[in-house]
CSV table of C-alpha atoms in Angstrom, one decimal:
chain,number,residue,atom,x,y,z
A,3,MET,CA,15.0,-12.7,-19.2
A,4,GLY,CA,11.4,-12.6,-17.9
A,5,ILE,CA,9.7,-9.6,-16.3
A,6,LYS,CA,9.7,-11.3,-12.9
A,7,LYS,CA,13.5,-11.6,-13.0
A,8,LEU,CA,13.8,-8.0,-14.2
A,9,LEU,CA,11.6,-6.8,-11.3
A,10,GLY,CA,13.8,-8.4,-8.7
A,11,HIS,CA,14.1,-7.0,-5.2
A,12,LYS,CA,17.2,-4.9,-6.0
A,13,THR,CA,15.7,-3.4,-9.1
A,14,LEU,CA,12.4,-2.6,-7.3
A,15,PHE,CA,14.4,-1.0,-4.4
A,16,VAL,CA,16.3,1.3,-6.9
A,17,ILE,CA,12.9,2.2,-8.4
A,18,VAL,CA,11.2,3.1,-5.1
A,19,VAL,CA,14.3,5.1,-3.9
A,20,THR,CA,14.4,7.0,-7.2
A,21,SER,CA,10.7,7.7,-7.2
A,22,THR,CA,10.8,8.9,-3.6
A,23,ILE,CA,13.7,11.2,-4.4
A,24,VAL,CA,11.9,12.6,-7.4
A,25,ILE,CA,8.7,13.2,-5.3
A,26,THR,CA,10.8,14.9,-2.7
A,27,LEU,CA,12.6,17.1,-5.1
A,28,ALA,CA,9.3,18.0,-6.9
A,29,SER,CA,7.8,18.9,-3.6
A,30,LEU,CA,10.6,20.9,-2.1
A,31,ALA,CA,12.7,22.4,-4.9
A,32,ARG,CA,12.0,25.7,-6.6
A,33,PHE,CA,11.0,25.3,-10.2
A,34,ILE,CA,10.8,28.0,-12.8
A,35,LEU,CA,8.8,26.8,-15.7
A,36,PRO,CA,9.5,28.6,-19.0
A,37,PHE,CA,5.7,28.4,-19.9
A,38,ARG,CA,2.3,28.4,-18.2
A,39,THR,CA,-0.2,25.7,-19.0
A,40,GLY,CA,-3.1,28.1,-18.7
A,41,ILE,CA,-5.2,25.2,-17.3
A,42,GLN,CA,-6.6,26.0,-14.0
A,43,GLY,CA,-5.8,23.3,-11.5
A,44,SER,CA,-3.2,21.7,-13.7
A,45,ASP,CA,-0.8,21.4,-10.7
A,46,LYS,CA,-3.5,19.3,-8.9
A,47,ILE,CA,-3.7,17.0,-11.9
A,48,GLY,CA,0.1,16.7,-11.6
A,49,HIS,CA,-0.2,15.8,-7.9
A,50,SER,CA,-2.8,13.1,-8.7
A,51,ILE,CA,-0.7,11.6,-11.5
A,52,ALA,CA,2.5,11.7,-9.4
A,53,TYR,CA,0.9,10.0,-6.4
A,54,PHE,CA,-0.9,7.5,-8.6
A,55,ILE,CA,2.5,6.4,-10.0
A,56,PHE,CA,4.1,6.7,-6.6
A,57,THR,CA,1.5,4.3,-5.1
A,58,LEU,CA,1.9,1.8,-7.9
A,59,VAL,CA,5.7,1.8,-7.5
A,60,TRP,CA,5.5,1.2,-3.7
A,61,PHE,CA,2.8,-1.4,-4.2
A,62,SER,CA,5.1,-3.2,-6.6
A,63,PHE,CA,8.0,-3.1,-4.2
A,64,PHE,CA,5.9,-4.6,-1.3
A,65,PHE,CA,4.0,-7.1,-3.4
A,66,LEU,CA,6.5,-8.3,-6.0
A,67,SER,CA,9.7,-8.4,-3.8
A,68,LYS,CA,10.2,-12.0,-2.8
A,69,ASN,CA,12.1,-10.9,0.2
A,70,ARG,CA,9.0,-9.3,1.6
A,71,ASN,CA,6.4,-12.1,1.2
A,72,GLU,CA,3.4,-9.9,1.7
A,73,ASN,CA,0.0,-10.6,0.3
A,74,PHE,CA,-2.0,-8.3,-2.0
A,75,LYS,CA,-4.0,-6.6,0.7
A,76,GLN,CA,-1.1,-5.9,3.0
A,77,SER,CA,0.9,-4.5,0.1
A,78,LEU,CA,-2.0,-2.3,-1.0
A,79,VAL,CA,-2.7,-0.9,2.5
A,80,LYS,CA,1.0,-0.3,3.2
A,81,SER,CA,1.7,1.4,-0.1
A,82,ALA,CA,-1.5,3.6,0.2
A,83,LEU,CA,-0.7,4.6,3.8
A,84,LEU,CA,3.0,5.2,3.1
A,85,CYS,CA,2.2,7.5,0.1
A,86,PHE,CA,-0.6,9.3,2.0
A,87,PHE,CA,1.6,10.1,5.0
A,88,TYR,CA,4.6,10.9,2.8
A,89,GLY,CA,2.5,13.4,0.8
A,90,GLY,CA,1.4,15.0,4.0
A,91,LEU,CA,5.0,15.2,5.2
A,92,MET,CA,6.0,16.9,2.0
A,93,GLU,CA,3.2,19.5,2.4
A,94,LEU,CA,4.3,20.1,6.0
A,95,LEU,CA,8.0,20.4,5.0
A,96,GLN,CA,7.0,22.9,2.3
A,97,GLY,CA,5.8,25.2,5.0
A,98,LEU,CA,8.7,24.6,7.4
A,99,LEU,CA,11.7,24.4,5.1
A,100,THR,CA,10.9,26.7,2.1
A,101,ASN,CA,9.9,30.3,1.7
A,102,TYR,CA,8.9,29.8,-1.9
A,103,ARG,CA,6.4,26.9,-1.5
A,104,SER,CA,3.3,26.7,0.8
A,105,PRO,CA,1.4,23.8,2.1
A,106,GLU,CA,-2.1,23.4,0.7
A,107,TRP,CA,-5.0,21.1,1.7
A,108,ASN,CA,-6.0,20.9,-1.9
A,109,ASP,CA,-2.6,19.3,-2.7
A,110,ILE,CA,-3.2,16.7,-0.1
A,111,LEU,CA,-6.6,16.0,-1.6
A,112,ALA,CA,-5.1,15.8,-5.1
A,113,ASN,CA,-2.4,13.4,-3.8
A,114,THR,CA,-5.1,11.3,-2.1
A,115,SER,CA,-7.2,11.1,-5.2
A,116,GLY,CA,-4.2,9.7,-7.1
A,117,ILE,CA,-3.6,7.1,-4.3
A,118,ILE,CA,-7.3,6.1,-4.3
A,119,PHE,CA,-7.3,5.8,-8.1
A,120,ALA,CA,-4.2,3.6,-7.9
A,121,ALA,CA,-5.8,1.4,-5.2
A,122,ILE,CA,-8.9,1.0,-7.4
A,123,VAL,CA,-6.9,0.1,-10.5
A,124,LEU,CA,-4.8,-2.4,-8.4
A,125,LYS,CA,-8.0,-3.9,-7.0
A,126,VAL,CA,-9.5,-4.4,-10.5
A,127,PHE,CA,-6.4,-6.3,-11.5
A,128,GLU,CA,-5.9,-8.1,-8.1
A,129,ASN,CA,-6.5,-11.7,-9.5
A,130,LYS,CA,-4.1,-11.1,-12.4
A,131,LEU,CA,-1.5,-9.6,-10.1
A,132,ILE,CA,-1.8,-12.5,-7.7
A,133,ARG,CA,-1.4,-15.1,-10.5
A,134,PHE,CA,1.5,-13.2,-11.9
A,135,ASN,CA,3.3,-13.2,-8.5
A,136,GLN,CA,2.9,-17.0,-7.9
C-alpha cells in the first residue's frame, strides 16, 4: 500500500478533525502540569510548533485530497488563513469562555510564526510536493 493510498481523503479528513480537536482542547481546557520547564517563553514555542503542524495537516488535506482538486498555492493560502483565523478564534474564546485562560497577543504572534514557518517549508518543497501529487 503506497503513501498516496494511505493518505486518502477519508484518512486526511480524520487527521484534520483530530488535530482541530486537539488544538481546541489545548486552547480551552485547563491543564495542570506536574512540572515547570523553567524556560521563559516555552509556551510560545509550543504555540509555534502546534500551529506549524496544524498548518501542515490542513495543507495536506487541501492539497492531497483528490476530492478537492486544489493547486499548491490555493492549498497553501487556504491552510495558512484557516489556521491564522482559528488561532485568533481560540484566543478570543479563551477570554470569553474561560476564567482560567486569557487571550494574549503574543500567543497570536507565536501561532503566526508557526504558520509562516510551515508556509516557508512547504514553499521550499513545492516542486517535490507537486510531483508527488501528480
